Short mmCIF file of C-alpha atoms in Angstrom, two decimals:
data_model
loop_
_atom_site.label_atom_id
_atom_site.label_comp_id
_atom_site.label_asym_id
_atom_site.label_seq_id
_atom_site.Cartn_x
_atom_site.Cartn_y
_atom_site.Cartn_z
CA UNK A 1 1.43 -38.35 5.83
CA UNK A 2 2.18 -41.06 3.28
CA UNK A 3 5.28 -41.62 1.52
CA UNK A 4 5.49 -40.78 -2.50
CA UNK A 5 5.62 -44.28 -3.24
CA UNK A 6 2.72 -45.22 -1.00
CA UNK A 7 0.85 -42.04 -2.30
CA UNK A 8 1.20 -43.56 -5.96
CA UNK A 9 0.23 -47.10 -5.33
CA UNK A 10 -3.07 -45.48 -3.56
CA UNK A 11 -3.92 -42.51 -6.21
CA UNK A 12 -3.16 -45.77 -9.47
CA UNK A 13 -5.58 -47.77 -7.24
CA UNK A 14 -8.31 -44.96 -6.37
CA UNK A 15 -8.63 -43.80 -10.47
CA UNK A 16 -7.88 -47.01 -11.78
CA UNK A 17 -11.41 -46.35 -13.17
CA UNK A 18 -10.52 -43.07 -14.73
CA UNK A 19 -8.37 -43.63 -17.88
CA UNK A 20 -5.41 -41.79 -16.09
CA UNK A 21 -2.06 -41.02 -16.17
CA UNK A 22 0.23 -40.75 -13.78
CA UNK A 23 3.44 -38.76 -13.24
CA UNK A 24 5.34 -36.83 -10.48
CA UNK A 25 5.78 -33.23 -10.33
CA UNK A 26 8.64 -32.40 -8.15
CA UNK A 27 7.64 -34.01 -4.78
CA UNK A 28 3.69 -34.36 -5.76
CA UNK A 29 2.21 -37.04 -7.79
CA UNK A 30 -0.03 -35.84 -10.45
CA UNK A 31 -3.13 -37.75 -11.98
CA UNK A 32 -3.98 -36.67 -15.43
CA UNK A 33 -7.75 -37.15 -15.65
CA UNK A 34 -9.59 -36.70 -19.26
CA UNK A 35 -11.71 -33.76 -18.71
CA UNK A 36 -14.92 -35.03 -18.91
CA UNK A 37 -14.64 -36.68 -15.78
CA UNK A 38 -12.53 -34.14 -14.06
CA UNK A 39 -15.38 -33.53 -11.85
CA UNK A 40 -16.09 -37.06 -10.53
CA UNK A 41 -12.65 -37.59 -10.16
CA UNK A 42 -12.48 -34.50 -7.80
CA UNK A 43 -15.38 -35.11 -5.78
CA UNK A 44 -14.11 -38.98 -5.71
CA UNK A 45 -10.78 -36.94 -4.12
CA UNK A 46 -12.30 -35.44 -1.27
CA UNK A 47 -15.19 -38.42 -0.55
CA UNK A 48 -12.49 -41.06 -0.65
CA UNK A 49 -12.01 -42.31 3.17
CA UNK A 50 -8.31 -42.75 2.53
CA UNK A 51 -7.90 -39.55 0.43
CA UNK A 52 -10.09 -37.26 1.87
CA UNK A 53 -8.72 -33.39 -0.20
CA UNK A 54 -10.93 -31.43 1.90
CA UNK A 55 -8.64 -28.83 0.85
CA UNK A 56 -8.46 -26.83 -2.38
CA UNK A 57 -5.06 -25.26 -2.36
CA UNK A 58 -5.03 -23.53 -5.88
CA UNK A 59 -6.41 -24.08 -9.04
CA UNK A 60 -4.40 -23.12 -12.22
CA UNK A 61 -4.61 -22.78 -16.08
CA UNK A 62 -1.83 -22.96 -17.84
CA UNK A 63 -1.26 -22.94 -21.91
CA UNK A 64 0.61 -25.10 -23.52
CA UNK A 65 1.42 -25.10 -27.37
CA UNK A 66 -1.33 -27.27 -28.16
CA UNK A 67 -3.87 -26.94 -24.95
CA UNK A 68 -5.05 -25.66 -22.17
CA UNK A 69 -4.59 -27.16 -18.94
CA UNK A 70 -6.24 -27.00 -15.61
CA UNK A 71 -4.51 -27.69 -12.72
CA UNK A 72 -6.53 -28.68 -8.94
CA UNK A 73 -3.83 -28.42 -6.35
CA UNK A 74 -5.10 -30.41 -3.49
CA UNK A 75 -4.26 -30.85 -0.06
CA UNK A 76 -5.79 -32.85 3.20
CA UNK A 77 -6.14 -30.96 6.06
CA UNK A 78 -7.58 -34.60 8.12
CA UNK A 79 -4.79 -36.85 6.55
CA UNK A 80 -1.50 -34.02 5.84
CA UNK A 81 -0.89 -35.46 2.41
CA UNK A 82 -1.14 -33.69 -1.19
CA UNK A 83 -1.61 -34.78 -4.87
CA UNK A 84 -2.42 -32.43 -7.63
CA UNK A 85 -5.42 -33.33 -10.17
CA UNK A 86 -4.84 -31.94 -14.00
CA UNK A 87 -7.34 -31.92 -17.09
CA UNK A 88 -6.30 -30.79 -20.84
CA UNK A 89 -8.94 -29.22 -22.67
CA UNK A 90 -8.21 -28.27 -26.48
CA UNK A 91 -7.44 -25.06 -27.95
CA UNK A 92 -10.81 -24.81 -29.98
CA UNK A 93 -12.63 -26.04 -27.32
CA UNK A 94 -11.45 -24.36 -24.25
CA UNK A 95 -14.60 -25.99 -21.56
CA UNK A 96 -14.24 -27.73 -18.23
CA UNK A 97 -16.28 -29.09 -16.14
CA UNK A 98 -16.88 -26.55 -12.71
CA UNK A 99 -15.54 -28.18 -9.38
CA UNK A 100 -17.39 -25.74 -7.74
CA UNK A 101 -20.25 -28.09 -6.35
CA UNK A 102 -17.21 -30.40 -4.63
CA UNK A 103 -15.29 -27.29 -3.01
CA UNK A 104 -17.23 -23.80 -3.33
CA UNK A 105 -13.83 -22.05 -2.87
CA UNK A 106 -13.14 -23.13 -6.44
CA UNK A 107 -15.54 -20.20 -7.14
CA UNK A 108 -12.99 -17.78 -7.71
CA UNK A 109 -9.99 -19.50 -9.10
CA UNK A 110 -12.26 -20.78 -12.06
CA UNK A 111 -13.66 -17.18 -12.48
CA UNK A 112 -10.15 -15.64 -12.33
CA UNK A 113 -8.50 -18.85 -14.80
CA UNK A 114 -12.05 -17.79 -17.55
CA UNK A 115 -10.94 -14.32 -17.44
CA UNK A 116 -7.70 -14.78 -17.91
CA UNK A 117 -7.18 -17.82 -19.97
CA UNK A 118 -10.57 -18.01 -21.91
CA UNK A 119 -11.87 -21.47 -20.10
CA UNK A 120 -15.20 -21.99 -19.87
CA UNK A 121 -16.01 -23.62 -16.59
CA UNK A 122 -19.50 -25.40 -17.57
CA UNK A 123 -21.71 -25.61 -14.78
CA UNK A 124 -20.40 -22.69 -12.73
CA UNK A 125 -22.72 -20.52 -11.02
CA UNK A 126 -21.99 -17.05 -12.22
CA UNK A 127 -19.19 -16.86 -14.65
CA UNK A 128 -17.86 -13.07 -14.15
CA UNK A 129 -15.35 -10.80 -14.27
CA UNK A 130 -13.28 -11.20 -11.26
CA UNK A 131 -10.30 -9.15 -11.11
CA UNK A 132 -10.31 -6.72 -14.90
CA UNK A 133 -13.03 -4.54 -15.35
CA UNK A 134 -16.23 -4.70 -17.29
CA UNK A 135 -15.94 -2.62 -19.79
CA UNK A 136 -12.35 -5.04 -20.76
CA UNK A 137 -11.66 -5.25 -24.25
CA UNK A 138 -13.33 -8.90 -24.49
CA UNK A 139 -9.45 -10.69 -25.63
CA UNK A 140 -8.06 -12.89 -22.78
CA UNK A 141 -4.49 -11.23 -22.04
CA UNK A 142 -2.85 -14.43 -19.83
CA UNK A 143 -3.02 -16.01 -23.54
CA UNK A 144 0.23 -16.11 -25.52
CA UNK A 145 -1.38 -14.42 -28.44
CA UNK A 146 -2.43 -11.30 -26.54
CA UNK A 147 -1.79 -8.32 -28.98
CA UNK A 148 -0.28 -6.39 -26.54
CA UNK A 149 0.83 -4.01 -29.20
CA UNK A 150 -2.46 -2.90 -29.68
CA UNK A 151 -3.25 -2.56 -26.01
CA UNK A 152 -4.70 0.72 -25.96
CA UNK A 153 -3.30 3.21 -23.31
CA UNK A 154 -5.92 5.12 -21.18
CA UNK A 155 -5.72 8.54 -20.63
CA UNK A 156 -8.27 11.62 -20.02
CA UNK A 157 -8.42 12.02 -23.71
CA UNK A 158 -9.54 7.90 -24.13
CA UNK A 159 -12.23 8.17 -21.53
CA UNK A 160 -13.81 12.22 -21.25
CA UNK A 161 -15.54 11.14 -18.01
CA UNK A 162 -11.75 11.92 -16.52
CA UNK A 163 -11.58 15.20 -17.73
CA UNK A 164 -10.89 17.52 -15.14
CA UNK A 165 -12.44 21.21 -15.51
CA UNK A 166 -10.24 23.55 -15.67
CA UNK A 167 -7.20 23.07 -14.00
CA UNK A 168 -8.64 21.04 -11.18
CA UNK A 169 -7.35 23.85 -8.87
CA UNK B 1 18.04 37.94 14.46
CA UNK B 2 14.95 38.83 16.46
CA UNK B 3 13.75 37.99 19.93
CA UNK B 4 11.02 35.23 20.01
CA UNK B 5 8.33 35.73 22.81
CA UNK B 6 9.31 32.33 24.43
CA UNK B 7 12.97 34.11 24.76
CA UNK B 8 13.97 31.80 21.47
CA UNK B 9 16.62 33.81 18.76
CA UNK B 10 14.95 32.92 15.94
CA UNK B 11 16.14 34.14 12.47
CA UNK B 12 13.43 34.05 9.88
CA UNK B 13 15.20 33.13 6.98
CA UNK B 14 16.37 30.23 8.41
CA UNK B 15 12.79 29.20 9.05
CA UNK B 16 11.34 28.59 5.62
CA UNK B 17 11.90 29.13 2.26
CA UNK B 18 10.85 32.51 0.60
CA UNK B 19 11.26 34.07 4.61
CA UNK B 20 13.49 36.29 3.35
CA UNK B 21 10.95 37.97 1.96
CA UNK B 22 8.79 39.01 4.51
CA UNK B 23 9.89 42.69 6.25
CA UNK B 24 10.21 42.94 9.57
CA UNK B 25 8.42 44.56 11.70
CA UNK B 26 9.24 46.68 15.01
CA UNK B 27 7.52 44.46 17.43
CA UNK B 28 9.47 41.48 18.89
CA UNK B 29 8.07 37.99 17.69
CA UNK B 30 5.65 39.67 14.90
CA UNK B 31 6.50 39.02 11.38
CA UNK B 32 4.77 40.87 8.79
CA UNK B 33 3.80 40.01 4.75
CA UNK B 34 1.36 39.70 2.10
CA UNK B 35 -1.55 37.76 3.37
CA UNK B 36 -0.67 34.99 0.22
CA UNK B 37 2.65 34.46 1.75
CA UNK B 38 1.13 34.22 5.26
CA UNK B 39 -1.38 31.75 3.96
CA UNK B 40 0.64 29.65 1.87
CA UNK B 41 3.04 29.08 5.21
CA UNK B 42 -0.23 28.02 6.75
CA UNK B 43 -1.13 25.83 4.02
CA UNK B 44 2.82 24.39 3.45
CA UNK B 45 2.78 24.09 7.73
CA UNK B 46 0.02 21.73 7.87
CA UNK B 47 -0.29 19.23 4.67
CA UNK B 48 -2.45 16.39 5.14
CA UNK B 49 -2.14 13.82 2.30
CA UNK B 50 -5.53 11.47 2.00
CA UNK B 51 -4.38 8.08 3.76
CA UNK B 52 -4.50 5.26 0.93
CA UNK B 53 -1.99 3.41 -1.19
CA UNK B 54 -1.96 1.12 -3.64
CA UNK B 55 0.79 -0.92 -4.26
CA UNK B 56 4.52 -1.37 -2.63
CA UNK B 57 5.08 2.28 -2.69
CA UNK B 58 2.80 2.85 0.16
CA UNK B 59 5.08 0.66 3.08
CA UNK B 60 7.28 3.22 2.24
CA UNK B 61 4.78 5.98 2.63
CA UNK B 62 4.14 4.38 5.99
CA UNK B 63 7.38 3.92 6.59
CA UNK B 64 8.05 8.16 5.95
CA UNK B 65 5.27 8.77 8.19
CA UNK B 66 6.48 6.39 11.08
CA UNK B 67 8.63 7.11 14.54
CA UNK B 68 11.98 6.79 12.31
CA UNK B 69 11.51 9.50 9.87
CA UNK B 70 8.50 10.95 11.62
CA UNK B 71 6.25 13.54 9.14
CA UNK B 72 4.79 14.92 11.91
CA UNK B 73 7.61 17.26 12.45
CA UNK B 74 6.80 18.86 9.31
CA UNK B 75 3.33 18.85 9.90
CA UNK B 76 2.33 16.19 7.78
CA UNK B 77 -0.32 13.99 8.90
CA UNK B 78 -2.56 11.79 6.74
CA UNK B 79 -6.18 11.56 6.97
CA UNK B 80 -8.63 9.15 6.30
CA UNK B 81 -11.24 11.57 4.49
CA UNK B 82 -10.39 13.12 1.00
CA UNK B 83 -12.58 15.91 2.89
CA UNK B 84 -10.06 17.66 4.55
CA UNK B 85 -7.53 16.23 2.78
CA UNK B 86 -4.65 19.00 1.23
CA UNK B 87 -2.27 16.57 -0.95
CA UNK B 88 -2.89 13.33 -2.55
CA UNK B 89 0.11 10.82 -2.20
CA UNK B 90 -0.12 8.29 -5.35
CA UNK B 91 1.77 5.80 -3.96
CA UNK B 92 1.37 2.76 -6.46
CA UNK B 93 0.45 1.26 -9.71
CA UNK B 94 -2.61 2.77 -11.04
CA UNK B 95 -4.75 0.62 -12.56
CA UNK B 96 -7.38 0.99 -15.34
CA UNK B 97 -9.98 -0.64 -12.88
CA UNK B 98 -8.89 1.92 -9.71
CA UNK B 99 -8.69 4.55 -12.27
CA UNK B 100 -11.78 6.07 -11.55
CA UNK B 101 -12.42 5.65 -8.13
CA UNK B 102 -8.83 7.91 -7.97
CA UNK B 103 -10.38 10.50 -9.92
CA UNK B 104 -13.53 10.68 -7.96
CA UNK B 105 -11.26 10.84 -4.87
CA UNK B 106 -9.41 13.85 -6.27
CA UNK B 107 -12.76 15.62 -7.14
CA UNK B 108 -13.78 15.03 -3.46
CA UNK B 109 -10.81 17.24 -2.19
CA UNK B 110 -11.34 20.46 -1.58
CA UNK B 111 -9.01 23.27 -3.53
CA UNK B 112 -6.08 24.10 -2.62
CA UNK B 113 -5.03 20.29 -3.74
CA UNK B 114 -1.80 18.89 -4.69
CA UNK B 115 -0.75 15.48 -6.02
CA UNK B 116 2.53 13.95 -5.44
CA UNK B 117 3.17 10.71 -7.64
CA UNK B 118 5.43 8.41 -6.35
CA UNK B 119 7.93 5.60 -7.36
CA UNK B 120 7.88 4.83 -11.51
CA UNK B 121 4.33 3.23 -11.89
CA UNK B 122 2.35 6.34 -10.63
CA UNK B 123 5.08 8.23 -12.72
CA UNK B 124 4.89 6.68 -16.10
CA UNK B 125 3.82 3.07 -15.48
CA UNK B 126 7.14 1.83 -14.83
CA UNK B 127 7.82 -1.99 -15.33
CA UNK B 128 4.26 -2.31 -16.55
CA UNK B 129 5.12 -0.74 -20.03
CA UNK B 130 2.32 -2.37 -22.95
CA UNK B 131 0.15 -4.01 -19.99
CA UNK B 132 -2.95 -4.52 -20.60
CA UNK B 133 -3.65 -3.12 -17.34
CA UNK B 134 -2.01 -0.37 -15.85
CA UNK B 135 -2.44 3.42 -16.53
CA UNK B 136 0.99 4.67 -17.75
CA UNK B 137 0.91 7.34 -14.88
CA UNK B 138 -1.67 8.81 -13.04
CA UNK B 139 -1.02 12.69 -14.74
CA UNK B 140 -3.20 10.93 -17.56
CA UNK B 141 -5.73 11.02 -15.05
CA UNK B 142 -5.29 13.73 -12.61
CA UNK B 143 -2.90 16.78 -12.53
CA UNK B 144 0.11 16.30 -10.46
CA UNK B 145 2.92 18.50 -9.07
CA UNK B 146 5.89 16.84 -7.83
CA UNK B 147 7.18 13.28 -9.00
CA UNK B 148 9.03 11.33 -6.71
CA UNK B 149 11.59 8.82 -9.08
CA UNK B 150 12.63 5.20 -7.66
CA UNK B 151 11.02 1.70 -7.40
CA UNK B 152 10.09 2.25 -4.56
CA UNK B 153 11.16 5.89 -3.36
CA UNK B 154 13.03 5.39 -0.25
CA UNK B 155 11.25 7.60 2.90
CA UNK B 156 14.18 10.02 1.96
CA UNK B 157 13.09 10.59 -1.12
CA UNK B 158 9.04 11.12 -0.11
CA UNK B 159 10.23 13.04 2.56
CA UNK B 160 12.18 15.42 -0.56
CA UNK B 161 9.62 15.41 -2.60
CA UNK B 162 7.10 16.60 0.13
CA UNK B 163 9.62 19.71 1.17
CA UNK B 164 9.63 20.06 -2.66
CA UNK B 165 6.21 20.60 -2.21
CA UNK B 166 6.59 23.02 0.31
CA UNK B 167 8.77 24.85 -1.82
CA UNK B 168 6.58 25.18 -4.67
CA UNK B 169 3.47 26.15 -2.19
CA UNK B 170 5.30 29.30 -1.05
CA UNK B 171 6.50 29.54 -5.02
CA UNK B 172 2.88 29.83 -5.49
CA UNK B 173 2.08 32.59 -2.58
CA UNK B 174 4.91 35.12 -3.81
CA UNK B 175 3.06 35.14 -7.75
#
């Protein structure tokens, strides 16, 4: 496992190439990728000999006042060492490239962060409904502006199919 | 005081609630009632919640119906088929998406069925007040009969509420 400092020197030398920025979060160093090339730079992160992030720990969206911000939390099982990836993608424009095609277990953190969060992950196979149901008002409720004061409260008088005959006894 | 056939003093009011009620009879070990009473004893005797559980509240289910606090003794064992199933333990957040398959479970049981919701979320919803997911308590969805306060109930309290229910069962056979 490589020091920070060595880990910094060899992420600034691997995405030289990709307009990034660099930073440290806690004990991880973070490369801030633009997000059109958040998917090279990924599958550059688990091809690269001396990297080799065979290992998808978590991927996260998180809002920030003026963006949206994908997180790829990765990890080498081979090598023991860890970096995290990030891309911004604007408010109006909420799309990201899929990392699916580098590590398929990507699948459902990018369908659970579209649900959620209202990212687009362009290029993903089959964009669903992960964990809320289908029928699911159509708002993304992870987002600050949820109305959550109009969240409507379900009861047998909401949905008739519940309605029990009778007393149910 | 009577004279049990296994040479046992047993004194019927001591032995359930609403026991009081039931004459006695002249033979030794018989006891003697309306057939609802009888029944409901048989029904209160051997409850047999549906096994499932959906959030936190259901380690402590499973913790009621371990060695340490033991529902067998009461008769209370769970099953894994809504089939046979006599009481429906809601032990967890209900959620708008397991919201229906709930409902279909409580169809499947056959009458007599009782519903015990337990801990705040099957209650009212508890912490998940205004979420855009969460049923605000499963009576919306399903009739239930005892409710079982705390976040989560300790066994203690599951255990209550289920002698609660035994209580109200033989409330039901004296009508």
């Amino acid at each position: 496992m490589l020091p920070d400092a060595d880990m910094e020197r060899l992420l600034r030398e691997i995405f030289a190439p990709f307009d990034a920025e660099f930073a440290y979060a806690v004990d991880e160093v973070t490369v801030t990728v633009p997000r059109e090339r958040i998917a090279e730079a990924c599958r550059v992160a688990k091809e690269h000999p001396r990297l080799r992030m065979d290992y998808l720990r978590c991927l996260a969206v998180t809002e920030y006042d003026d963006r949206y911000q994908v997180v790829y939390m990765l990890y080498s099982i081979a090598l023991g060492h860890k970096a995290m990836l990030k891309a911004d993608a604007p408010k109006d424009d909420p799309v990201i490239p899929s990392v699916v095609s580098v590590w398929s277990g990507a699948d459902w953190h990018e369908r659970e962060g579209a649900e959620l969060f209202g990212v687009t992950f362009s290029g993903h196979p089959k964009l669903e409904h992960l964990l809320l149901f289908d029928e699911f008002d159509g708002k993304y409720p992870l987002r600050k502006d949820y109305p959550f004061e109009e969240t409507s409260e379900w009861s047998a008088e909401t949905h008739p199919q519940w309605e029990t005959p009778g007393d149910g006894r | 005081m009577r004279s049990h056939p296994l040479n046992v003093t047993v004194n019927p009011k001591r032995l359930w609630p609403g026991a009081s009620a039931l004459e006695k009879s002249g033979a030794p070990g018989v006891i003697t009632g309306k057939v609802e009473q009888i029944i409901s004893m048989a029904r209160k005797s051997s409850l047999w919640p549906l096994q499932f559980g959906l959030a936190c509240c259901a380690i402590e289910m499973m913790s009621t119906y371990m060695a340490h606090h033991d529902l067998d003794r009461f008769g209370i064992v769970t099953w894994p088929s809504p089939r046979q199933s006599d009481v429906m333990i809601v032990a967890g957040t209900v959620v708008k998406k397991m919201a229906e398959p709930i409902k279909l479970l409580y169809e499947q049981m056959p009458s007599p069925k009782w519903v015990i919701a337990m801990g705040s979320c099957a209650t009212c919803g508890g912490p998940y007040t205004r979420s855009y997911s969460v049923v605000m308590g499963v009576d919306l969805i399903i009739p239930v009969d005892i409710y079982v306060p705390g976040c989560p109930p300790r066994p203690e309290a599951l255990m209550d509420g289920l002698i609660k229910l035994q209580d109200k069962i033989m409330r039901e056979g004296k009508r």
